[in-house]
Coordinates of N, CA and C in Angstrom, one line a residue:
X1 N 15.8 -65.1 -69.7 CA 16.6 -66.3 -69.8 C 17.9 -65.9 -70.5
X2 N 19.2 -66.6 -69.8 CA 20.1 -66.2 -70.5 C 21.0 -67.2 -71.5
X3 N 20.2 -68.9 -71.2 CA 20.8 -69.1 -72.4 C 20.4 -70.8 -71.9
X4 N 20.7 -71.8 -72.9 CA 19.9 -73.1 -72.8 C 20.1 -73.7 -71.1
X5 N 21.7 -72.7 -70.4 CA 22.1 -73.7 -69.3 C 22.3 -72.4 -68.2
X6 N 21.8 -71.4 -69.0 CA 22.3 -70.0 -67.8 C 20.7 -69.6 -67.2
X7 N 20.8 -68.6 -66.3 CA 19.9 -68.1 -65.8 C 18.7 -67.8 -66.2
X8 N 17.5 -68.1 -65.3 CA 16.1 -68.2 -65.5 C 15.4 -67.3 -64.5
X9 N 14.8 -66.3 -64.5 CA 14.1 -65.2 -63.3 C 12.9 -65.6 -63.9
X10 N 12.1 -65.9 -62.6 CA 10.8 -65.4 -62.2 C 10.4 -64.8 -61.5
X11 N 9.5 -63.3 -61.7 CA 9.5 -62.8 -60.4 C 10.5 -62.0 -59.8
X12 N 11.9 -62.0 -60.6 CA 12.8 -61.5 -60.4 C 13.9 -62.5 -59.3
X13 N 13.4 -64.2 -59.2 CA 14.3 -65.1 -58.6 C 15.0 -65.5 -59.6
X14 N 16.1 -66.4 -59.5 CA 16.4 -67.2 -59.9 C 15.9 -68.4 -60.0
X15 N 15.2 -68.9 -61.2 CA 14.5 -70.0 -60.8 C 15.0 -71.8 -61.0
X16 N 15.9 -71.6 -61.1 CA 16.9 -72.7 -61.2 C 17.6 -73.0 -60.5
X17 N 17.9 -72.1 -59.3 CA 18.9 -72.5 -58.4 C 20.8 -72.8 -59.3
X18 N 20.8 -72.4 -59.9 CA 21.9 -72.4 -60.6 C 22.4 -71.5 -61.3
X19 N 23.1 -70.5 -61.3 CA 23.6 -69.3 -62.3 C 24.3 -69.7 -63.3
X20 N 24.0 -69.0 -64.2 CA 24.8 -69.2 -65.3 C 26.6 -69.4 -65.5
X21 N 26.8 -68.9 -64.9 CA 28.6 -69.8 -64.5 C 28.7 -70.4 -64.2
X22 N 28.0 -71.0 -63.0 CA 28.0 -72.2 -62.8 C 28.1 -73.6 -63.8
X23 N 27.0 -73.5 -64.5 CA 26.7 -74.0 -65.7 C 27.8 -73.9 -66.4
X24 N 28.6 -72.6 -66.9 CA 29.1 -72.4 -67.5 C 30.7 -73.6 -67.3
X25 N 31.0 -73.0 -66.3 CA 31.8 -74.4 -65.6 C 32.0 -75.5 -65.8
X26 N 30.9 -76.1 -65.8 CA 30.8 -77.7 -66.2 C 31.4 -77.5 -67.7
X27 N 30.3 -76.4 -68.3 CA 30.5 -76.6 -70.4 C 31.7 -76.6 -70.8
X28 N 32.2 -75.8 -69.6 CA 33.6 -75.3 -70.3 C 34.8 -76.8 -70.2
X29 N 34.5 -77.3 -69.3 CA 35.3 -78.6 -68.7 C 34.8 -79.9 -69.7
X30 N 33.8 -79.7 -70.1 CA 33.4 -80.9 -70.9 C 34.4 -81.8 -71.8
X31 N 34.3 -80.5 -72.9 CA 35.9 -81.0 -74.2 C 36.9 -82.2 -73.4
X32 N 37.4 -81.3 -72.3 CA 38.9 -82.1 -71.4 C 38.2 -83.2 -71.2
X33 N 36.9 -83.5 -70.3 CA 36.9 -84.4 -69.8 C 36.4 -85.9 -70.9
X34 N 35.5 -85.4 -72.6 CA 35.6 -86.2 -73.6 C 37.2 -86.8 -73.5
X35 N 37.9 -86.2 -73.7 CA 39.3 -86.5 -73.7 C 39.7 -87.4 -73.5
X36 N 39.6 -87.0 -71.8 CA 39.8 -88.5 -71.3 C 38.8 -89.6 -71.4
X37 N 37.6 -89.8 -71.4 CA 36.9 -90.6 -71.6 C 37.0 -91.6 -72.8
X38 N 37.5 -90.8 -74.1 CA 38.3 -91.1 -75.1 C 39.6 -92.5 -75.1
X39 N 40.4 -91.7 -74.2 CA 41.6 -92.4 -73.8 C 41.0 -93.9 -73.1
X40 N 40.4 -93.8 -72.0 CA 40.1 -94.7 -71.3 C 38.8 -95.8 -70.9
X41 N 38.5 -95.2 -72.2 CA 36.9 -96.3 -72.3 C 36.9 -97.3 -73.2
X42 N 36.2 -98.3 -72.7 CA 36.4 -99.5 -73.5 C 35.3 -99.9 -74.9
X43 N 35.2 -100.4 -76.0 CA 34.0 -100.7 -76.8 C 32.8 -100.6 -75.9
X44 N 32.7 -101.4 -74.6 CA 31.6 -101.8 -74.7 C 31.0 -100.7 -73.8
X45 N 31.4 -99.4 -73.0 CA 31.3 -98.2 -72.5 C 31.0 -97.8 -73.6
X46 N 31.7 -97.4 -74.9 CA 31.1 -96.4 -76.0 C 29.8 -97.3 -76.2
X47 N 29.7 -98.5 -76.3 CA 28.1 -98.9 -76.9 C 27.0 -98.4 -75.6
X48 N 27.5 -98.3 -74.8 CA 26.4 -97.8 -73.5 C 26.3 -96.5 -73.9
X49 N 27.3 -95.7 -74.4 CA 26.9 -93.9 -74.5 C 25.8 -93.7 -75.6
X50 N 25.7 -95.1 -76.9 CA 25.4 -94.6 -77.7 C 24.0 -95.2 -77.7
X51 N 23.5 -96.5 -76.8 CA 22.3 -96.6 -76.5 C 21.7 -95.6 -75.6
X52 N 22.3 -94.9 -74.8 CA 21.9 -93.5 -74.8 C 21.5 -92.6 -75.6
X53 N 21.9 -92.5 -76.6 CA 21.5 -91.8 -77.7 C 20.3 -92.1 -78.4
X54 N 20.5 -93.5 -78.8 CA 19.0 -93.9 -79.0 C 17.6 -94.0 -78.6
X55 N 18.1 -94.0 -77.2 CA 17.1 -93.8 -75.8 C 16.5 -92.2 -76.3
X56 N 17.7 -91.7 -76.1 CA 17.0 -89.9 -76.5 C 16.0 -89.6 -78.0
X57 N 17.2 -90.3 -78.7 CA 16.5 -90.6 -79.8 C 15.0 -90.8 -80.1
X58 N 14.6 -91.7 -79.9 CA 13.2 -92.7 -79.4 C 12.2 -91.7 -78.6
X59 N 12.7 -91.1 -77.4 CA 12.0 -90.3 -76.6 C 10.8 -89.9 -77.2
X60 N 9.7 -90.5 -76.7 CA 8.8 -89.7 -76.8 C 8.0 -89.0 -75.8
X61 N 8.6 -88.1 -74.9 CA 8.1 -87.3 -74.1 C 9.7 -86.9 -73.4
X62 N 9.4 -85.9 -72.6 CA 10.3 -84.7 -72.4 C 11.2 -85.5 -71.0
X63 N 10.5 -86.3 -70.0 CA 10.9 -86.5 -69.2 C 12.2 -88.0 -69.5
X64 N 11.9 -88.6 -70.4 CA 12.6 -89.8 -71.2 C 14.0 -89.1 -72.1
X65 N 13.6 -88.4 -72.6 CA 14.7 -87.7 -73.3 C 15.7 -86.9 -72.2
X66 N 15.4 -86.2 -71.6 CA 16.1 -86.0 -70.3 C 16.9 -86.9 -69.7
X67 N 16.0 -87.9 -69.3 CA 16.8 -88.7 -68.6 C 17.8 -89.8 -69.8
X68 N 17.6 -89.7 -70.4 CA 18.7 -89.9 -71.6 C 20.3 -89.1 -71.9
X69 N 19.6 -88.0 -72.0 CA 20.8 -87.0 -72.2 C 21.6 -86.7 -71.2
X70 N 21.0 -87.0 -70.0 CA 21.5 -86.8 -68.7 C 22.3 -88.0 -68.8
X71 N 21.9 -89.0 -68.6 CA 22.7 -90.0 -68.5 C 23.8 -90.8 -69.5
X72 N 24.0 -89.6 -70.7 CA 24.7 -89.5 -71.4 C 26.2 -88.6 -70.8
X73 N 25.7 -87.8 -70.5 CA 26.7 -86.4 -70.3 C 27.5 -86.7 -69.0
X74 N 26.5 -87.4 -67.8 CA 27.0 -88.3 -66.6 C 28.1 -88.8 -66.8
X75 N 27.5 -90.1 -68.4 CA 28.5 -91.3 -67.9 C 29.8 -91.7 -68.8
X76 N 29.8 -89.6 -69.8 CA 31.2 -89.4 -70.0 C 31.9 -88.7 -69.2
X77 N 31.4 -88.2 -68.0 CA 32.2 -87.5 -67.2 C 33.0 -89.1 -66.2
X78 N 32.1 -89.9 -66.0 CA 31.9 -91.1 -65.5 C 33.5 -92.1 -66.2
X79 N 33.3 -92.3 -67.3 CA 34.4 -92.6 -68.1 C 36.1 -91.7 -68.1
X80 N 35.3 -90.3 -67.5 CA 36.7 -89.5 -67.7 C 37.6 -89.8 -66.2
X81 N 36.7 -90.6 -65.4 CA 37.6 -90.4 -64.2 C 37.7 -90.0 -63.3
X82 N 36.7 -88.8 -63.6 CA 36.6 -87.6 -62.6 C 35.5 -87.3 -61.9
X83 N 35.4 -88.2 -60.6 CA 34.2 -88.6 -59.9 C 33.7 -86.8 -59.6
X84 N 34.3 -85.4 -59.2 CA 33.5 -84.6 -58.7 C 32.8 -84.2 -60.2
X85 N 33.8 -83.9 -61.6 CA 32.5 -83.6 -62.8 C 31.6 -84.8 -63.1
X86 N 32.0 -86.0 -62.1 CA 30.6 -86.8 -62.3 C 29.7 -86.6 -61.6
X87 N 29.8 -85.8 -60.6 CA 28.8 -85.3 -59.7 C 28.2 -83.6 -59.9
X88 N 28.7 -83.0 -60.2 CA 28.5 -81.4 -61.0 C 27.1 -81.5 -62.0
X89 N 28.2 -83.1 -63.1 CA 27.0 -83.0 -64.5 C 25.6 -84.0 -63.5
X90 N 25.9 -84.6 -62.9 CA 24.8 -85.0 -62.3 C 23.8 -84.3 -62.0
X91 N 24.1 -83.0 -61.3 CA 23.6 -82.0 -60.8 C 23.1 -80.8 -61.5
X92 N 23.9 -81.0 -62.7 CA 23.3 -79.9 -63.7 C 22.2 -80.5 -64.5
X93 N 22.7 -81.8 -64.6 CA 21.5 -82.4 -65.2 C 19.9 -82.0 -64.3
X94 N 19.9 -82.7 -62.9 CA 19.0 -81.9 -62.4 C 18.3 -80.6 -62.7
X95 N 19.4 -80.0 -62.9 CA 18.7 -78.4 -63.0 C 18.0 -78.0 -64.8
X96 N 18.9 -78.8 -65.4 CA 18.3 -78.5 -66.6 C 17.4 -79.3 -66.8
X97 N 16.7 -80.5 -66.3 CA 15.2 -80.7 -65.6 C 14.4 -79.8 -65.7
X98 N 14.8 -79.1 -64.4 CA 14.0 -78.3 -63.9 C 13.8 -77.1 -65.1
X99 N 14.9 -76.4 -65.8 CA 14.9 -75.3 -66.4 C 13.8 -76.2 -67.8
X100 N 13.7 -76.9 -68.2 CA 13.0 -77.8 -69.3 C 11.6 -77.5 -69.2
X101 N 11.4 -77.8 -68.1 CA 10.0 -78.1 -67.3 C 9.5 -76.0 -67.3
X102 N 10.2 -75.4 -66.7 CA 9.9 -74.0 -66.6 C 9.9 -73.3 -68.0
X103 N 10.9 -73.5 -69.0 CA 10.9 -72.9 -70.5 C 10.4 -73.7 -71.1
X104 N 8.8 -74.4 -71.4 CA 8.8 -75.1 -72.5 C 9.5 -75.3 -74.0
X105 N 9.8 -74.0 -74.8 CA 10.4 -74.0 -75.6 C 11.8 -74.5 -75.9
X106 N 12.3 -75.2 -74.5 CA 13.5 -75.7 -74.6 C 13.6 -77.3 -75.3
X107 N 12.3 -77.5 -74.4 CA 12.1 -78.8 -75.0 C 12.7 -79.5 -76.3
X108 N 11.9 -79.0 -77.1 CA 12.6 -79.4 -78.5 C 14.1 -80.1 -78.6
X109 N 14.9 -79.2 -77.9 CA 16.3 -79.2 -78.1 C 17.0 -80.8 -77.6
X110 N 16.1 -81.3 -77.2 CA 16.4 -82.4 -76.4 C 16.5 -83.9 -77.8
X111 N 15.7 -83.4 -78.9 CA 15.3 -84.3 -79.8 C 15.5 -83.8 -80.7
X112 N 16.4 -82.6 -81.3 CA 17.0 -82.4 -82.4 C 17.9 -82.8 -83.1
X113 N 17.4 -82.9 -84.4 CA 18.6 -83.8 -85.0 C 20.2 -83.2 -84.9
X114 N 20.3 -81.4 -85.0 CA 21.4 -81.5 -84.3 C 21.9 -82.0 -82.9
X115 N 21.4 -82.1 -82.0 CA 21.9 -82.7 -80.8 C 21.7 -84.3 -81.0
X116 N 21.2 -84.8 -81.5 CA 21.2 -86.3 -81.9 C 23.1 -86.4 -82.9
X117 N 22.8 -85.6 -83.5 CA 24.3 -85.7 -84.5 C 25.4 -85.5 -83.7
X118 N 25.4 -84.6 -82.9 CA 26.8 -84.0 -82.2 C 27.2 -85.3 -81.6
X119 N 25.7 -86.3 -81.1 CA 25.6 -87.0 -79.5 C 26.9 -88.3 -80.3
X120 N 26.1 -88.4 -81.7 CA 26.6 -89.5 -82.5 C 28.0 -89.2 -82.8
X121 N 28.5 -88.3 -83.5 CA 29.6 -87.9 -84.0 C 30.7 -87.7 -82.9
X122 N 30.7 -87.5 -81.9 CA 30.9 -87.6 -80.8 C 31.6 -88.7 -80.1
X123 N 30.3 -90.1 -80.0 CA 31.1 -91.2 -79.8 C 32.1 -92.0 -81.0
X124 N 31.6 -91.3 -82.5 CA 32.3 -92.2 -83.6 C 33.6 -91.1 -83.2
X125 N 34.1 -90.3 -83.0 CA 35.4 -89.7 -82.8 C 35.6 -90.5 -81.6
X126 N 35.2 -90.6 -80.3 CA 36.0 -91.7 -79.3 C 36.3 -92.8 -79.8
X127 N 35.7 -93.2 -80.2 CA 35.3 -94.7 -81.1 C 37.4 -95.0 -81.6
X128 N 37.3 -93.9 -82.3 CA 38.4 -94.0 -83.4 C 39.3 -93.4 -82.9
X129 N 39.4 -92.4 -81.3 CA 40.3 -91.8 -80.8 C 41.3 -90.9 -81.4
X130 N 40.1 -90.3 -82.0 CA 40.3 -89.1 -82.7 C 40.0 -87.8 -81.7
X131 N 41.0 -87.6 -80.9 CA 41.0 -86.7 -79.8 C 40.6 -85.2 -80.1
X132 N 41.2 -84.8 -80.9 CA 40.8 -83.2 -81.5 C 39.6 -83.5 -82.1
X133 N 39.0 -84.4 -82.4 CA 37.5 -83.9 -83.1 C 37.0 -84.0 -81.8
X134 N 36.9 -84.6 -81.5 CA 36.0 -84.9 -80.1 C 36.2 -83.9 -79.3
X135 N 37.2 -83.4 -79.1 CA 37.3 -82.0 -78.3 C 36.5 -80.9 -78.8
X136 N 36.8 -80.8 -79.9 CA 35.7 -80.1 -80.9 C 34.1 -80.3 -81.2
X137 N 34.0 -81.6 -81.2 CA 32.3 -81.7 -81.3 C 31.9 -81.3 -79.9
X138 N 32.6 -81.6 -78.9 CA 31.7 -81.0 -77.2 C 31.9 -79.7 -77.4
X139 N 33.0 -79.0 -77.7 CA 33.5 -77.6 -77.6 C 32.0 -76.9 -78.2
X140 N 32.0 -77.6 -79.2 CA 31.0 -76.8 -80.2 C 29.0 -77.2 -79.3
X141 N 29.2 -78.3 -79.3 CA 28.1 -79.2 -78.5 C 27.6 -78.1 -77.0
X142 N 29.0 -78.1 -76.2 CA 28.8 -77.2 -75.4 C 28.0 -75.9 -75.3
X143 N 29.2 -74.9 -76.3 CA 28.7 -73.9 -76.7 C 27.3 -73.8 -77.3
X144 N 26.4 -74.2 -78.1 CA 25.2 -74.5 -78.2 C 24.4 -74.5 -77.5
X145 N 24.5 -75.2 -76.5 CA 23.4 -75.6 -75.2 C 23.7 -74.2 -74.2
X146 N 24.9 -74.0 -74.4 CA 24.7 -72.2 -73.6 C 24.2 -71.3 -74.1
X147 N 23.9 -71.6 -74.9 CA 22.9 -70.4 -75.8 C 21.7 -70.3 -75.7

């Protein structure tokens, strides 16, 4: 395994259907697209990202928290404007599904209090449109989950 969002062999396949650059792609686009999500979202959009969070939060099983986080990461790409990285994270979301379900040990990561904090700190920097932090918590958020 190469890392929370990179490549997974079984067998010597790829078992995710997704290479690690690929992935990588989206992580790297994230920061920009907080950005704009930043600029252009309303109160009541940030209170949807952040009942998201609590949704994950709350999770108690692997397929709830997923679909939490997913629908988190969606519907700031969603906010940013940019219907194809709303369709990418959509799709990565799928695959990191899939990679969840195949690495159990990833699990965890879905319900950590760091990735709960980032999720939070995150929208309190849009919140206040505090652009450089928020570029920074994904930046950093990002890099994490590539690991």
């Amino acid at each position: 395994m190469e890392g929370a969002f990179g490549q997974v062999t079984v067998r010597g396949q790829d078992a995710l259907g997704v290479d690690g650059h690929g992935a990588r792609a989206v992580g790297h686009r994230e920061p920009t697209l907080v950005v704009e999500a930043a600029k252009r979202s309303t109160p009541e959009q940030l209170d949807a990202l952040e009942r998201h969070i609590d949704d994950q939060e709350a999770a108690t099983d692997t397929e709830a928290a997923l679909n939490a986080a997913t629908a988190f990461h969606v519907d700031i790409a969603a906010l940013s404007g940019n219907r194809r990285a709303e369709r990418m994270m959509a799709n990565l979301g799928d695959e990191v599904r899939r990679m969840h379900y195949l690495v159990p040990s990833l699990r965890n990561r879905l319900t950590e209090e760091a990735e709960i904090k980032d999720h939070r700190d995150l929208v309190a920097a849009m919140r206040r449109l505090d652009i450089e932090q928020a570029y920074e918590i994904m930046d950093h958020h990002s890099q994490e989950s590539l690991r």
